[in-house]
Coordinates of C-alpha atoms and ligand atoms in Angstrom, one line a residue:
M322 CA 3.5 3.4 27.8
I323 CA 5.1 5.7 25.2
D324 CA 8.6 5.1 26.7
F325 CA 8.0 1.4 26.7
L326 CA 6.9 1.3 23.1
L327 CA 9.8 3.6 21.9
K328 CA 12.2 0.8 23.0
Y329 CA 10.9 -1.0 19.9
N330 CA 11.1 2.0 17.5
T331 CA 13.6 0.3 15.3
N332 CA 14.1 0.3 11.5
A333 CA 12.1 -2.5 10.0
P334 CA 10.3 -3.5 6.8
R335 CA 6.6 -2.8 6.5
Y336 CA 6.1 -6.4 5.3
T337 CA 3.8 -5.5 2.4
S338 CA 5.9 -8.3 0.8
Y339 CA 8.3 -11.0 1.9
P340 CA 11.2 -10.7 1.2
P341 CA 11.0 -6.9 1.4
A342 CA 11.0 -5.2 -2.1
N343 CA 14.4 -3.6 -1.7
L344 CA 16.0 -7.0 -1.3
F345 CA 14.5 -8.5 -4.5
H346 CA 17.1 -10.0 -6.9
A347 CA 17.7 -8.5 -10.3
A348 CA 15.5 -9.8 -13.1
E349 CA 17.4 -12.2 -15.4
S350 CA 15.5 -12.1 -18.7
K351 CA 12.1 -11.6 -20.3
E352 CA 11.9 -15.4 -20.5
Q353 CA 12.3 -15.7 -16.7
V354 CA 9.4 -13.2 -16.1
E355 CA 7.2 -14.9 -18.6
R356 CA 7.9 -18.3 -17.0
V357 CA 6.9 -17.2 -13.5
W358 CA 3.8 -15.3 -14.7
R359 CA 2.7 -18.4 -16.7
E360 CA 3.4 -20.8 -13.8
S361 CA 1.4 -18.6 -11.5
N362 CA -1.8 -19.6 -13.4
S363 CA -1.9 -23.0 -11.7
L364 CA -1.2 -21.5 -8.2
K365 CA -3.4 -19.9 -5.6
P366 CA -5.5 -17.8 -5.4
R367 CA -7.2 -18.5 -8.7
N368 CA -8.8 -15.0 -9.0
V369 CA -6.8 -12.2 -10.5
S370 CA -6.0 -8.6 -9.3
F371 CA -4.5 -6.0 -11.6
Y372 CA -2.5 -2.9 -10.6
F373 CA -1.8 0.0 -12.9
H374 CA 0.8 2.7 -11.9
V375 CA 0.2 6.2 -13.1
P376 CA 3.3 8.1 -11.8
Y377 CA 2.0 11.7 -12.6
C378 CA 0.8 14.5 -10.3
K379 CA -0.4 18.0 -11.2
K380 CA 1.9 19.4 -8.4
R381 CA 4.6 17.8 -6.3
C382 CA 4.0 17.8 -2.6
L383 CA 7.1 18.6 -0.7
F384 CA 6.6 15.8 1.8
C385 CA 5.9 13.1 -0.8
G386 CA 7.7 9.7 -0.4
C387 CA 5.9 8.0 -3.3
T388 CA 7.1 7.1 -6.8
A389 CA 5.6 10.2 -8.4
E390 CA 6.6 12.9 -10.9
L391 CA 5.2 16.1 -12.4
L392 CA 2.6 15.7 -15.2
P393 CA 4.6 16.4 -18.3
G394 CA 3.9 19.8 -20.0
N395 CA 4.5 18.1 -23.3
Q396 CA 1.5 15.9 -24.2
D397 CA 3.7 13.6 -26.3
E398 CA 5.4 12.3 -23.2
L399 CA 2.0 11.3 -21.7
V400 CA 0.9 9.7 -24.9
R401 CA 4.2 7.7 -25.0
Y402 CA 3.8 6.6 -21.4
F403 CA 0.3 5.2 -22.0
N404 CA 1.2 3.7 -25.3
A405 CA 4.0 1.8 -23.5
L406 CA 1.6 0.7 -20.9
F407 CA -0.9 -0.5 -23.5
A408 CA 1.9 -2.4 -25.3
E409 CA 2.9 -4.0 -22.0
M410 CA -0.7 -5.2 -21.5
D411 CA -0.8 -6.5 -25.1
E412 CA 2.4 -8.4 -24.5
K413 CA 1.8 -9.8 -21.0
L414 CA -2.0 -10.3 -20.7
P415 CA -1.9 -13.4 -22.9
W416 CA 0.4 -15.0 -20.3
I417 CA -2.5 -14.9 -17.8
D418 CA -5.2 -17.7 -18.2
A419 CA -8.2 -15.7 -19.4
S420 CA -10.6 -18.1 -17.7
R421 CA -9.5 -16.8 -14.3
P422 CA -12.0 -14.3 -12.8
V423 CA -10.9 -10.7 -12.2
T424 CA -11.9 -9.6 -8.7
Q425 CA -9.9 -6.4 -8.3
V426 CA -8.3 -3.6 -10.4
H427 CA -6.4 -0.9 -8.6
F428 CA -5.0 2.4 -10.1
G429 CA -2.3 3.9 -7.9
G430 CA 0.3 6.5 -8.2
G431 CA 1.2 9.3 -8.3
T432 CA -2.3 10.5 -9.0
P433 CA -4.2 8.4 -11.5
S434 CA -7.1 10.9 -11.4
A435 CA -4.7 13.6 -12.7
V436 CA -4.5 12.3 -16.2
P437 CA -7.2 12.4 -18.9
Y438 CA -9.7 9.7 -17.9
A439 CA -9.8 8.3 -21.5
Y440 CA -6.5 6.6 -20.7
L441 CA -7.9 4.9 -17.6
E442 CA -11.1 3.8 -19.6
K443 CA -9.0 2.3 -22.3
I444 CA -7.1 0.2 -19.7
L445 CA -10.4 -1.1 -18.3
N446 CA -11.7 -1.8 -21.8
K447 CA -8.6 -3.8 -22.7
L448 CA -9.1 -5.9 -19.6
R449 CA -12.8 -6.4 -20.2
E450 CA -12.1 -7.5 -23.8
R451 CA -10.1 -10.4 -22.5
F452 CA -11.3 -11.3 -19.0
T453 CA -14.5 -11.8 -17.1
F454 CA -15.0 -9.6 -14.1
A455 CA -16.6 -11.1 -11.0
P456 CA -20.0 -9.6 -10.2
H457 CA -18.6 -7.6 -7.3
A458 CA -15.2 -6.9 -8.6
E459 CA -13.5 -3.9 -6.9
I460 CA -12.3 -1.2 -9.2
A461 CA -10.3 1.3 -7.2
I462 CA -8.6 4.6 -7.7
E463 CA -6.3 6.8 -5.6
C464 CA -7.4 10.5 -6.0
N465 CA -6.1 13.8 -4.9
P466 CA -9.2 15.6 -3.7
S467 CA -7.9 19.0 -5.0
L468 CA -8.7 17.7 -8.5
I469 CA -12.1 16.2 -7.8
D470 CA -15.4 17.9 -8.4
E471 CA -18.9 16.4 -8.8
G472 CA -18.6 16.1 -12.6
R473 CA -15.2 14.2 -12.5
L474 CA -16.5 11.9 -9.7
R475 CA -19.6 11.1 -11.8
E476 CA -17.4 10.3 -14.7
L477 CA -15.3 7.8 -12.6
A478 CA -18.5 6.1 -11.4
R479 CA -19.8 5.9 -15.0
M480 CA -16.5 4.2 -16.0
G481 CA -17.1 1.5 -13.4
F482 CA -15.0 2.7 -10.5
N483 CA -16.6 1.6 -7.2
R484 CA -13.7 2.0 -4.6
I485 CA -12.0 5.4 -4.0
S486 CA -9.3 6.7 -1.8
Y487 CA -8.6 10.4 -1.1
G488 CA -5.3 11.8 0.1
I489 CA -6.4 14.3 2.7
Q490 CA -3.2 14.3 4.8
D491 CA -4.3 17.2 7.0
F492 CA -7.4 19.4 7.1
D493 CA -5.5 22.6 8.2
P494 CA -5.0 24.9 5.1
Q495 CA -1.8 26.4 6.6
V496 CA -0.2 23.0 7.1
L497 CA -1.1 22.0 3.6
K498 CA 0.3 25.3 2.3
N499 CA 3.5 24.7 4.2
V500 CA 4.0 21.3 2.7
G501 CA 3.1 22.5 -0.8
R502 CA -0.3 20.9 -1.3
D503 CA -3.7 22.2 -2.4
P504 CA -6.8 21.5 -0.2
S505 CA -9.8 19.5 -1.3
L506 CA -11.9 21.2 -3.9
L507 CA -15.1 20.1 -2.2
P508 CA -15.6 20.0 1.6
V509 CA -14.5 16.5 2.6
K510 CA -17.8 15.6 4.2
D511 CA -19.6 16.5 1.0
L512 CA -17.1 14.6 -1.0
I513 CA -17.8 11.4 1.0
T514 CA -21.6 11.9 0.9
L515 CA -21.4 12.4 -2.9
S516 CA -19.1 9.3 -3.3
R517 CA -21.7 7.2 -1.4
E518 CA -24.5 8.5 -3.5
L519 CA -22.5 7.4 -6.5
N520 CA -22.3 3.9 -5.0
F521 CA -18.6 4.0 -4.1
T522 CA -17.8 1.8 -1.1
G523 CA -14.7 1.2 1.0
I524 CA -14.2 5.0 0.7
N525 CA -10.9 5.8 2.3
L526 CA -9.1 8.9 3.6
D527 CA -5.3 9.1 4.0
L528 CA -4.1 11.2 6.9
I529 CA -0.5 11.8 8.0
Y530 CA 0.7 12.5 11.5
G531 CA 4.0 14.2 12.2
L532 CA 4.0 16.4 9.1
P533 CA 6.4 19.4 9.4
S534 CA 4.6 22.4 10.9
Q535 CA 1.6 20.3 12.0
T536 CA 0.9 21.3 15.6
E537 CA -0.7 18.9 18.1
A538 CA -3.9 20.9 18.1
A539 CA -4.1 21.0 14.3
F540 CA -3.6 17.3 14.0
Y541 CA -6.3 16.4 16.6
K542 CA -8.6 18.8 14.8
S543 CA -7.9 16.9 11.5
V544 CA -8.7 13.6 13.3
E545 CA -11.9 15.1 14.6
L546 CA -13.0 16.3 11.1
A547 CA -12.1 12.9 9.6
C548 CA -14.3 11.2 12.2
E549 CA -17.2 13.7 11.5
A550 CA -16.8 13.0 7.7
H551 CA -17.0 9.3 8.6
P552 CA -15.5 7.6 5.6
D553 CA -15.5 3.7 5.5
R554 CA -11.7 3.6 6.0
I555 CA -8.9 5.8 7.4
A556 CA -5.2 5.2 6.7
L557 CA -3.2 7.1 9.3
F558 CA 0.4 7.2 8.1
S559 CA 3.4 8.3 10.1
Y560 CA 5.3 10.9 8.2
A561 CA 8.4 9.3 6.8
H562 CA 11.2 11.8 6.6
V563 CA 13.8 10.5 4.2
P564 CA 15.6 13.5 2.7
W565 CA 18.5 11.4 1.6
I566 CA 16.1 9.7 -0.9
K567 CA 13.5 12.5 -1.4
K568 CA 15.5 15.7 -1.7
A569 CA 12.4 18.0 -1.6
Q570 CA 11.8 17.0 2.0
K571 CA 15.0 18.8 3.0
T572 CA 13.2 22.2 2.4
L573 CA 10.7 21.2 5.2
E574 CA 13.4 21.0 7.8
R575 CA 12.9 24.8 8.4
F576 CA 9.6 23.8 10.1
P577 CA 9.3 22.3 13.6
M578 CA 8.9 18.5 13.5
P579 CA 7.7 16.4 16.4
T580 CA 10.0 14.0 18.2
P581 CA 9.4 10.3 18.1
H582 CA 7.9 10.5 21.6
E583 CA 5.5 13.2 20.5
K584 CA 4.6 11.4 17.3
L585 CA 3.8 8.2 19.2
G586 CA 1.6 10.3 21.5
Y587 CA -0.3 11.7 18.4
F588 CA -0.8 8.2 17.1
L589 CA -2.1 6.8 20.4
E590 CA -4.5 9.7 20.9
A591 CA -5.8 9.5 17.3
R592 CA -6.3 5.8 17.7
D593 CA -8.5 6.4 20.8
M594 CA -10.4 9.1 19.0
F595 CA -11.1 6.8 16.0
K596 CA -12.2 4.0 18.4
K597 CA -14.5 6.4 20.3
A598 CA -16.0 7.4 16.9
G599 CA -16.8 3.8 16.2
F600 CA -14.0 2.8 14.0
V601 CA -12.3 -0.6 14.3
D602 CA -8.5 -0.8 14.6
V603 CA -7.7 -3.1 11.6
G604 CA -4.0 -3.2 12.1
M605 CA -0.9 -0.9 12.1
D606 CA -2.3 2.3 10.5
H607 CA -5.7 1.2 9.2
F608 CA -9.0 2.0 10.9
C609 CA -12.5 1.3 9.4
D610 CA -16.2 1.2 10.0
P611 CA -17.3 -2.1 11.5
K612 CA -19.5 -2.7 8.4
D613 CA -16.6 -2.2 6.0
S614 CA -15.3 -5.4 4.3
L615 CA -11.9 -5.0 6.0
A616 CA -13.4 -5.1 9.5
V617 CA -15.5 -8.1 8.5
A618 CA -12.4 -9.9 7.0
L619 CA -10.6 -9.2 10.3
S620 CA -13.3 -10.7 12.4
E621 CA -13.4 -13.8 10.1
G622 CA -9.6 -14.2 10.0
L623 CA -9.6 -13.4 6.2
L624 CA -7.6 -10.2 6.2
H625 CA -4.6 -10.2 3.8
R626 CA -1.7 -7.8 3.3
N627 CA 0.1 -6.7 0.2
F628 CA 1.7 -3.6 -1.5
Q629 CA -1.7 -1.9 -1.4
G630 CA -1.8 -2.4 2.4
Y631 CA -4.5 -4.4 4.2
C632 CA -7.0 -6.0 1.9
T633 CA -9.4 -8.9 2.0
R634 CA -8.6 -12.5 0.9
A635 CA -12.0 -12.7 -0.8
T636 CA -11.2 -10.1 -3.4
T637 CA -7.4 -10.0 -3.6
G638 CA -6.0 -12.5 -6.1
E639 CA -2.5 -12.8 -7.4
V640 CA -1.6 -9.3 -8.5
Y641 CA -0.4 -8.6 -12.0
A642 CA 1.1 -5.1 -12.3
F643 CA 1.8 -2.7 -15.2
G644 CA 3.5 0.6 -15.6
S645 CA 6.7 2.1 -14.2
S646 CA 7.8 0.8 -10.8
A647 CA 4.8 -1.5 -10.6
I648 CA 5.2 -4.7 -8.6
S649 CA 3.5 -8.0 -9.5
Q650 CA 2.7 -10.1 -6.4
L651 CA 2.3 -13.8 -7.4
D652 CA 2.3 -16.9 -5.3
N653 CA 5.6 -18.1 -6.7
A654 CA 7.4 -14.7 -7.3
Y655 CA 7.5 -10.9 -7.4
S656 CA 8.5 -8.9 -10.4
Q657 CA 9.0 -5.2 -10.6
N658 CA 9.3 -2.7 -13.5
V659 CA 12.0 0.0 -13.6
H660 CA 11.1 3.0 -11.5
E661 CA 11.7 6.0 -13.9
S662 CA 8.8 6.4 -16.3
K663 CA 11.2 7.6 -19.1
K664 CA 13.3 4.5 -18.8
Y665 CA 10.2 2.3 -18.7
V666 CA 8.9 3.9 -22.0
E667 CA 12.3 3.5 -23.7
L668 CA 12.6 -0.1 -22.7
Q669 CA 9.1 -0.9 -23.8
E670 CA 9.4 0.9 -27.1
A671 CA 12.7 -1.0 -27.8
H672 CA 10.9 -4.4 -26.9
Q673 CA 13.3 -4.9 -24.1
M674 CA 12.7 -6.2 -20.6
T675 CA 11.0 -3.6 -18.4
E676 CA 11.5 -5.5 -15.2
I677 CA 14.5 -4.6 -13.0
R678 CA 13.7 -7.2 -10.4
C679 CA 12.3 -10.7 -10.3
E680 CA 12.3 -12.6 -7.0
V681 CA 11.5 -16.2 -7.3
L682 CA 10.5 -17.6 -4.0
S683 CA 11.8 -20.8 -2.4
E684 CA 9.5 -23.1 -0.5
E685 CA 11.1 -21.8 2.8
E686 CA 10.5 -18.2 1.8
R687 CA 6.8 -18.9 1.1
V688 CA 6.4 -20.4 4.5
I689 CA 8.1 -17.4 6.2
R690 CA 6.0 -15.0 4.0
D691 CA 2.8 -16.8 5.0
A692 CA 3.7 -16.8 8.7
I693 CA 4.5 -13.1 8.7
E694 CA 1.3 -12.3 6.9
R695 CA -0.8 -14.3 9.3
L696 CA 0.8 -12.7 12.3
M697 CA 0.4 -9.1 10.9
C698 CA -3.3 -9.7 9.9
N699 CA -4.6 -11.8 12.8
R700 CA -2.3 -10.6 15.6
K701 CA -1.8 -14.2 16.4
L702 CA 0.0 -17.1 14.9
K703 CA -0.5 -20.9 15.1
V704 CA 2.2 -22.9 13.2
S705 CA 2.3 -26.5 12.2
D706 CA 5.3 -28.7 13.0
A707 CA 6.6 -28.4 9.5
E708 CA 6.3 -24.6 9.6
K709 CA 8.0 -24.5 13.0
K710 CA 10.9 -26.4 11.5
V711 CA 11.3 -23.9 8.6
L712 CA 10.9 -20.9 10.9
S713 CA 13.3 -22.5 13.5
A714 CA 15.3 -19.7 15.2
G715 CA 12.7 -17.2 14.1
W716 CA 10.0 -19.0 16.0
E717 CA 12.2 -19.0 19.1
R718 CA 13.0 -15.3 18.7
L719 CA 9.3 -14.6 18.5
C720 CA 8.3 -16.7 21.5
A721 CA 11.0 -15.0 23.6
L722 CA 9.1 -11.7 23.3
E723 CA 6.7 -13.1 25.9
K724 CA 9.2 -12.0 28.6
E725 CA 8.8 -8.5 27.3
N726 CA 5.0 -8.6 27.5
L727 CA 4.6 -8.2 23.7
L728 CA 2.9 -11.6 23.3
V729 CA 1.4 -14.5 25.1
K730 CA 2.3 -18.1 24.3
K731 CA -1.0 -20.0 24.1
S732 CA 0.8 -23.3 23.5
D733 CA 4.1 -24.6 22.0
S734 CA 2.8 -23.7 18.6
E735 CA 0.6 -20.7 19.1
V736 CA 1.2 -17.1 20.1
E737 CA -1.0 -14.1 20.4
A738 CA 0.2 -10.4 20.5
T739 CA -0.8 -8.4 23.5
E740 CA -2.3 -5.0 23.2
L741 CA 1.2 -3.5 23.4
G742 CA 2.5 -6.1 20.9
T743 CA -0.1 -5.1 18.3
L744 CA 1.2 -1.6 18.4
V745 CA 4.7 -2.8 17.4
I746 CA 3.6 -5.7 15.2
R747 CA 6.3 -5.0 12.6
Y748 CA 8.9 -5.6 15.4
L749 CA 7.2 -9.0 16.1
A750 CA 7.1 -9.9 12.4
M751 CA 10.8 -9.0 12.1
Q752 CA 11.7 -11.8 14.5
L753 CA 10.5 -14.4 12.0
D754 CA 12.6 -12.8 9.2
P755 CA 16.1 -14.4 8.9
L756 CA 17.1 -11.6 6.5
M757 CA 16.8 -9.0 9.2
Q758 CA 19.2 -10.5 11.7
N759 CA 22.6 -8.9 12.0
V760 CA 22.2 -6.6 9.0
Q761 CA 22.3 -2.8 8.6
R762 CA 18.6 -1.7 8.7
E763 CA 19.1 2.0 9.3
G764 CA 18.9 4.1 6.1
V765 CA 17.3 1.1 4.4
F766 CA 14.0 0.7 6.3
S767 CA 11.8 3.2 8.0
K768 CA 11.3 3.4 11.8
T769 CA 8.4 1.2 13.1
I770 CA 6.9 4.2 14.8
Ligands
LIG1808 C1 -0.1 7.9 -4.0 S1 -0.5 8.9 -2.7 C2 -2.3 9.1 -2.8 C3 -3.0 9.7 -4.0 C4 -2.7 11.1 -4.3 N1 -1.4 11.2 -5.0 C5 -2.7 12.1 -3.2 O1 -1.7 12.4 -2.7 O2 -3.8 12.4 -2.8 C6 -0.3 7.8 -1.4 C7 -0.3 8.3 0.0 O3 1.0 8.2 0.6 C8 1.1 9.0 1.7 N2 2.4 9.6 1.8 C9 3.1 10.2 0.8 N3 4.3 10.6 1.2 C10 4.4 10.2 2.5 C11 5.4 10.3 3.5 N4 6.6 10.9 3.3 N5 5.2 9.8 4.7 C12 4.0 9.2 5.0 N6 3.0 9.0 4.1 C13 3.2 9.6 2.9 C14 0.0 10.1 1.6 O4 -0.9 9.9 2.7 C15 -0.6 9.8 0.3 O5 -2.0 10.0 0.3
LIG1809 S1 1.4 13.0 -2.1 FE1 0.2 12.3 -3.9 S2 -0.2 14.2 -5.0 FE2 1.4 14.7 -3.6 S3 3.3 14.3 -4.9 FE3 2.9 12.5 -3.7 S4 1.7 11.2 -5.1 FE4 1.6 13.3 -5.9

């Protein structure tokens, strides 16, 4: 099975957006961004999600592939970043129809829990002044557990946070030391119990397989400990080694790294272990408790996918994003702020456009985006005649995978991924993508496995 799957270990987008973010066009002007944001008010879904990017971390992990930087020693820099973010909110929030309900707020990074919480609270207060939050709105934060003790967790709960994600990566202290990361301050099981007592739900743990120096035995032990801790969700990421982009990863090359064959073996074994422990395989790298909202959405065909990974259609609205590198995900367009926090602050202070990219979608691109999303979330795809016409050669390419046992054709307009196909779902999705045909994907997109 491993050898069979490795045939499809090709470079492909993760399809958290369509078109993929690195292919977005340059933003033209502030007016263009304002126009697409304002237009999005009359599109679907009506509910609103917000994303805030906090790029800072107390310490840089050597393996990190995220848009993150060290917390500035100089407090002025931090004050300037948040003042720029507040100014961005003051400028752009009026573009969003305030009668639309807010169902989701997500703080990502970097490590949003690494900065003084007063900044996060001010962001939430600014939103509450202007918008009405739906009764069960999700307010989520990504945390590094080495910075979380009981007092800090209580403080987050008091501020209104009700969803939390912890980057565990690996439970083995030696592996963490090798990759330059501090372990969780509290035992992970206690951290989860405490989070539940404070009414957090959708509690997630991130794990990584294939980290430099991680042995097979150490990895399976981590999986076992994650199952014992029993969070609501587990994201099991494949270590992405991209030293040509993330220079610090080069220093990890002195440690042994598993081959793609071994890595796939790790993933398949971990997947079995999670399933035996009662978790549902939601898709790609996400596992969750059957009672979790993601598993319920999967069973009801209401799973959704965006830059935050898998999410539910019920709570995920059009996403309006603020801060350096943040990407807004609207029905009609994507827009992205400049990556470097310094540049972001300078542009905002000078009242200039902070966006580097603004991708306005054509009708055809919206059809392709929708088809890719449905396939990745439901593992099957039924298309109308009109959609088939737009997908054209892409639909033919997808159907041709029946010969390779990756999917079954249910009818002329419906396909369903096989068990093997679900394991390489990005490869299936890529068939629908006209941008990925006959182009250089190596060095641009990560491997599917
Ligand atoms: C923004 S961080 C999560 C919050 C916090 N900064 C932390 O590390 O705990 C997002 C996640 O990306 C994953 N990640 C980072 N670098 C990665 C890489 N090179 N390959 C695969 N996953 C990676 C880690 O699992 C990490 O928890
Ligand atoms: S893994 Fe998390 S804590 Fe570590 S550097 Fe990346 S964003 Fe920061």
